Each structure stands twice: as structure tokens, then as C-alpha cells.
Short mmCIF file of N, CA and C in Angstrom, two decimals:
data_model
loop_
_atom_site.label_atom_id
_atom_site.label_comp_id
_atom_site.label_asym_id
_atom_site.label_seq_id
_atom_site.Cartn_x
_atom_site.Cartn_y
_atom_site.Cartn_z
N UNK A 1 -0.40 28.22 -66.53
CA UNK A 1 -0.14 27.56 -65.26
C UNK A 1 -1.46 27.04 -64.69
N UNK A 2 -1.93 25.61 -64.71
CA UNK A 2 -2.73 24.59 -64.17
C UNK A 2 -3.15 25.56 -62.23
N UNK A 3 -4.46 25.78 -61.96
CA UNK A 3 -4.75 26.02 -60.97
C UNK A 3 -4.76 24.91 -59.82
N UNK A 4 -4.55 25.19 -58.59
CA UNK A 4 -4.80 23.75 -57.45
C UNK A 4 -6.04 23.69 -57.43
N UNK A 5 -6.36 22.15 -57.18
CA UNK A 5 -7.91 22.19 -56.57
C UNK A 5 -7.85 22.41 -55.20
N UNK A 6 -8.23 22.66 -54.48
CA UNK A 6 -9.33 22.91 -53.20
C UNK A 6 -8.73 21.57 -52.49
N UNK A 7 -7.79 21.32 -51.13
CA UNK A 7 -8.02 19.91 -50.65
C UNK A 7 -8.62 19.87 -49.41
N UNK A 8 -9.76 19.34 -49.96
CA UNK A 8 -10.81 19.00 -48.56
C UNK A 8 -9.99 18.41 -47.41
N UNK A 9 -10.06 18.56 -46.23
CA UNK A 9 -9.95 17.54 -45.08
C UNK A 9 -11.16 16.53 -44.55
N UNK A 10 -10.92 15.76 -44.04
CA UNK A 10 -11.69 14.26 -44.18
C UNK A 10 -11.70 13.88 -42.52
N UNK A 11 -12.18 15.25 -41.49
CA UNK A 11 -11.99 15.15 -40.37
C UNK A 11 -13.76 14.64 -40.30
N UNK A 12 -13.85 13.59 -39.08
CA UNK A 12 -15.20 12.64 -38.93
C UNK A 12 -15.65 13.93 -38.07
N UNK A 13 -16.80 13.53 -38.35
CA UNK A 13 -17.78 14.82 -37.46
C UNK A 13 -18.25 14.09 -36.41
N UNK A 14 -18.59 12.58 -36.32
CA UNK A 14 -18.94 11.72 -35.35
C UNK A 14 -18.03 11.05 -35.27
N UNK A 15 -17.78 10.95 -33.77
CA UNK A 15 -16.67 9.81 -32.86
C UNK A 15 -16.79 8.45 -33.27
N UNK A 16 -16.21 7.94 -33.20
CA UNK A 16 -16.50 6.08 -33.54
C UNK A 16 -17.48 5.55 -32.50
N UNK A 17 -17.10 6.21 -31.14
CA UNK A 17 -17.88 5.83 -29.52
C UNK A 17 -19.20 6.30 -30.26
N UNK A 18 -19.51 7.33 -30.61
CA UNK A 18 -20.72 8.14 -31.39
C UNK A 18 -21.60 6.98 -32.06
N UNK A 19 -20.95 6.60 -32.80
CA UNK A 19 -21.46 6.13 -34.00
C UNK A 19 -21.76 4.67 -33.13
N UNK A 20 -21.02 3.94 -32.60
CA UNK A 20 -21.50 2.63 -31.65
C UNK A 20 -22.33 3.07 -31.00
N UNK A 21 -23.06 3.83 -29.86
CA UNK A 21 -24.21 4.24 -29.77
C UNK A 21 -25.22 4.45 -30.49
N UNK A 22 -25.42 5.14 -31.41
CA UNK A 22 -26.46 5.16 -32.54
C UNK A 22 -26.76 3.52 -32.86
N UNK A 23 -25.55 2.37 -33.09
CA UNK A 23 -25.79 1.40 -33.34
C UNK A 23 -26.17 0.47 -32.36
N UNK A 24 -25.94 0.53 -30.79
CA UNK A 24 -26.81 -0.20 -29.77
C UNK A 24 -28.31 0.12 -30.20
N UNK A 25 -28.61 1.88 -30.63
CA UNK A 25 -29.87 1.92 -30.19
C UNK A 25 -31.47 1.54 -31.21
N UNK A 26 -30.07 1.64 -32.55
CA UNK A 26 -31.01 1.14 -33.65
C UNK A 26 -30.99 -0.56 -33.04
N UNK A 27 -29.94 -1.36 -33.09
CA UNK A 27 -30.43 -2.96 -32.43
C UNK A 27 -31.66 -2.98 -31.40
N UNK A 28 -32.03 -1.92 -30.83
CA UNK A 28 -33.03 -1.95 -29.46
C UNK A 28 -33.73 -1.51 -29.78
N UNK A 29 -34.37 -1.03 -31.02
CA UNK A 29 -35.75 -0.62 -31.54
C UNK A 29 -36.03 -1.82 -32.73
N UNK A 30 -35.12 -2.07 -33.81
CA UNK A 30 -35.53 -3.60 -33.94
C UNK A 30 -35.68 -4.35 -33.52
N UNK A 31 -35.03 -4.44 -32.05
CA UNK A 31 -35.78 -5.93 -31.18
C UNK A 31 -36.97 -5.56 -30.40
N UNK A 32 -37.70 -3.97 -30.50
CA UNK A 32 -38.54 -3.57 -30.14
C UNK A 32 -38.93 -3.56 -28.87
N UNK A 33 -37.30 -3.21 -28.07
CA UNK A 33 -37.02 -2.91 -26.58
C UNK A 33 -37.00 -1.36 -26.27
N UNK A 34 -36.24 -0.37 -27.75
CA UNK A 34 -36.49 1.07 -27.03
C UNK A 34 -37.67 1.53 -26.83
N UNK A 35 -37.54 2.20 -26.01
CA UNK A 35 -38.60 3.10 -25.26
C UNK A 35 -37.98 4.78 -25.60
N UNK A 36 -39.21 5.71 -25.37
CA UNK A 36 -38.91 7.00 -25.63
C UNK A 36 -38.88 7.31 -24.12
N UNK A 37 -38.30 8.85 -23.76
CA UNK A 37 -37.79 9.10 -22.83
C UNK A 37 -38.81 9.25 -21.91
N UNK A 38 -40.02 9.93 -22.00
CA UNK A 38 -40.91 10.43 -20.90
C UNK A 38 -42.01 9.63 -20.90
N UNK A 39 -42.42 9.67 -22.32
CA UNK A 39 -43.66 8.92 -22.36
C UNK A 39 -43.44 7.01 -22.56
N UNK A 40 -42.01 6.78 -22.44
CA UNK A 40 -42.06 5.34 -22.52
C UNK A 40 -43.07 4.35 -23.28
N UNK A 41 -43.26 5.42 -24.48
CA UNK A 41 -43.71 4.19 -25.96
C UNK A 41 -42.59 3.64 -26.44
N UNK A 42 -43.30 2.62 -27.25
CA UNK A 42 -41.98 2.60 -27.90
C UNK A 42 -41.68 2.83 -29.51
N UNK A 43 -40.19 3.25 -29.53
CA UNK A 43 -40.17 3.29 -30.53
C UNK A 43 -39.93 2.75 -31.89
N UNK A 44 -40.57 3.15 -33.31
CA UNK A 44 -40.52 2.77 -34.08
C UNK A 44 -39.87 3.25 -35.32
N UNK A 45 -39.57 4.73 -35.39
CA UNK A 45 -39.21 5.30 -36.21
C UNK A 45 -38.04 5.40 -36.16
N UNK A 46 -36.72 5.02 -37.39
CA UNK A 46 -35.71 5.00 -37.79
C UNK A 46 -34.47 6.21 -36.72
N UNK A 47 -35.12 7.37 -37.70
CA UNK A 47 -34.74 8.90 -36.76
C UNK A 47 -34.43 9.09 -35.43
N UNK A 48 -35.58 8.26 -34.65
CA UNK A 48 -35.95 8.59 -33.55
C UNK A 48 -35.01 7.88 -32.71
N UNK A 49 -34.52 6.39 -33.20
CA UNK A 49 -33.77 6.23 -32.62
C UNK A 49 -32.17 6.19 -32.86
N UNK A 50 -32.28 7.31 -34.07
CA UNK A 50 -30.65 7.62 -34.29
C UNK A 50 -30.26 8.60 -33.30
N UNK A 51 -31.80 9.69 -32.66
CA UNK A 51 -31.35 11.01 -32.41
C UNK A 51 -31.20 10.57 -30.64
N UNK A 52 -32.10 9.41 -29.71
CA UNK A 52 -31.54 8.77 -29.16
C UNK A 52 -30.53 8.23 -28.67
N UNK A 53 -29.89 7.76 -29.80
CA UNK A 53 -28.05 7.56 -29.87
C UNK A 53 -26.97 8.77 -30.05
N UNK A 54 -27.74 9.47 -30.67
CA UNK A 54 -26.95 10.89 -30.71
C UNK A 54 -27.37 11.61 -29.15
N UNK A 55 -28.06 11.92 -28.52
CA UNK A 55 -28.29 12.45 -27.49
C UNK A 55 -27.40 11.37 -26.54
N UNK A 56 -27.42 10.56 -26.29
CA UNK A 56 -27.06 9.70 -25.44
C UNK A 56 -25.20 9.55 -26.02
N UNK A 57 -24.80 10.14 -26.67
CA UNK A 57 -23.56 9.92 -26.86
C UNK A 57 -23.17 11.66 -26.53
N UNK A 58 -23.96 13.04 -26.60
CA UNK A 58 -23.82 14.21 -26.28
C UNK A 58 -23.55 14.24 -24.72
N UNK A 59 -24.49 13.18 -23.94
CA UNK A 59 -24.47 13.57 -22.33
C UNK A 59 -23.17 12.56 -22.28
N UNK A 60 -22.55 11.83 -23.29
CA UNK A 60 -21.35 10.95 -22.45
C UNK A 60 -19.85 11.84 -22.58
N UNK A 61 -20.13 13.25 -23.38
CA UNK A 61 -19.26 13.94 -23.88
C UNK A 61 -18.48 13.54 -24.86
N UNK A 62 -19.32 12.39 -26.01
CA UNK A 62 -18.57 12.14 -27.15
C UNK A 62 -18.47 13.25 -27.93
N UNK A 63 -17.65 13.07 -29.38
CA UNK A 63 -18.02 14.27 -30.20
C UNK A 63 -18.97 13.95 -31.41
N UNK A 64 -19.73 15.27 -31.54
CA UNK A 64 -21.43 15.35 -32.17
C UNK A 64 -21.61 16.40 -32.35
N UNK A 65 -21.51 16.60 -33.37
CA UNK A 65 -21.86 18.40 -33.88
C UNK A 65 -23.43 18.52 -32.67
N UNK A 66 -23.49 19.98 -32.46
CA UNK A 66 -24.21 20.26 -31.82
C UNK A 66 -25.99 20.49 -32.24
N UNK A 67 -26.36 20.51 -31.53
CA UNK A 67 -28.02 20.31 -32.22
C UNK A 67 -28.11 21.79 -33.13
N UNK A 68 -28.70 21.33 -33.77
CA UNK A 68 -29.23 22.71 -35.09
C UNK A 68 -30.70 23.59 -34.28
N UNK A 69 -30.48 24.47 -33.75
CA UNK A 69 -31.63 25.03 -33.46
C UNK A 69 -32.41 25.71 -34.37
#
């Protein structure tokens, strides 16, 4: 008798609203408009402004796995 495989579920860990944020904020560091929060450089690094879009979609109460401490 053939065993089952395992069926994953295919639940999104990021909201769609989520994910359109991340994508305003990457457009605003290629047009080399974001700014960082305190010190208002700006930014350049990829990351920096994904985690930007991820923070900024946490305070709108989208869903976003929670920060990894």
C-alpha cells in the first residue's frame, strides 16, 4: 500500500496590501526619494527599503509575520 505525501498548504505569509507597500517603497529609493527614518539619509540599499515597506505595512495592521528577534 503506496504511502500519502505530506499536502502542504499554500497560505501567503504577506498580504497583497503588504506586498504593494514594499513595492511603493522600492519605486522611492530608485527614484532616490526614500529617506531613512531618523537620520533622513537616503536610502540605497535594496533590504533597507523592503524592511521599510514591511514596517510600514506592520503599523497599518497588514499581515507580516512578525519581526525575528
Amino acid at each position: 500500500m503506496p504511502t500519502k505525501a505530506a499536502k502542504k498548504t499554500s497560505a501567503r505569509k504577506y498580504s497583497p496590501g503588504a506586498s504593494k507597500d514594499v513595492e511603493v517603497e522600492m519605486k522611492a529609493m530608485k527614484e532616490g526619494t526614500l529617506k531613512s527614518g531618523r537620520s533622513g539619509k537616503k536610502v540605497t540599499d535594496k533590504k533597507q527599503a523592503i524592511a521599510i515597506g514591511l514596517s510600514k505595512a506592520r503599523k497599518e495592521g497588514k499581515k507580516v509575520p512578525a519581526l525575528k528577534s
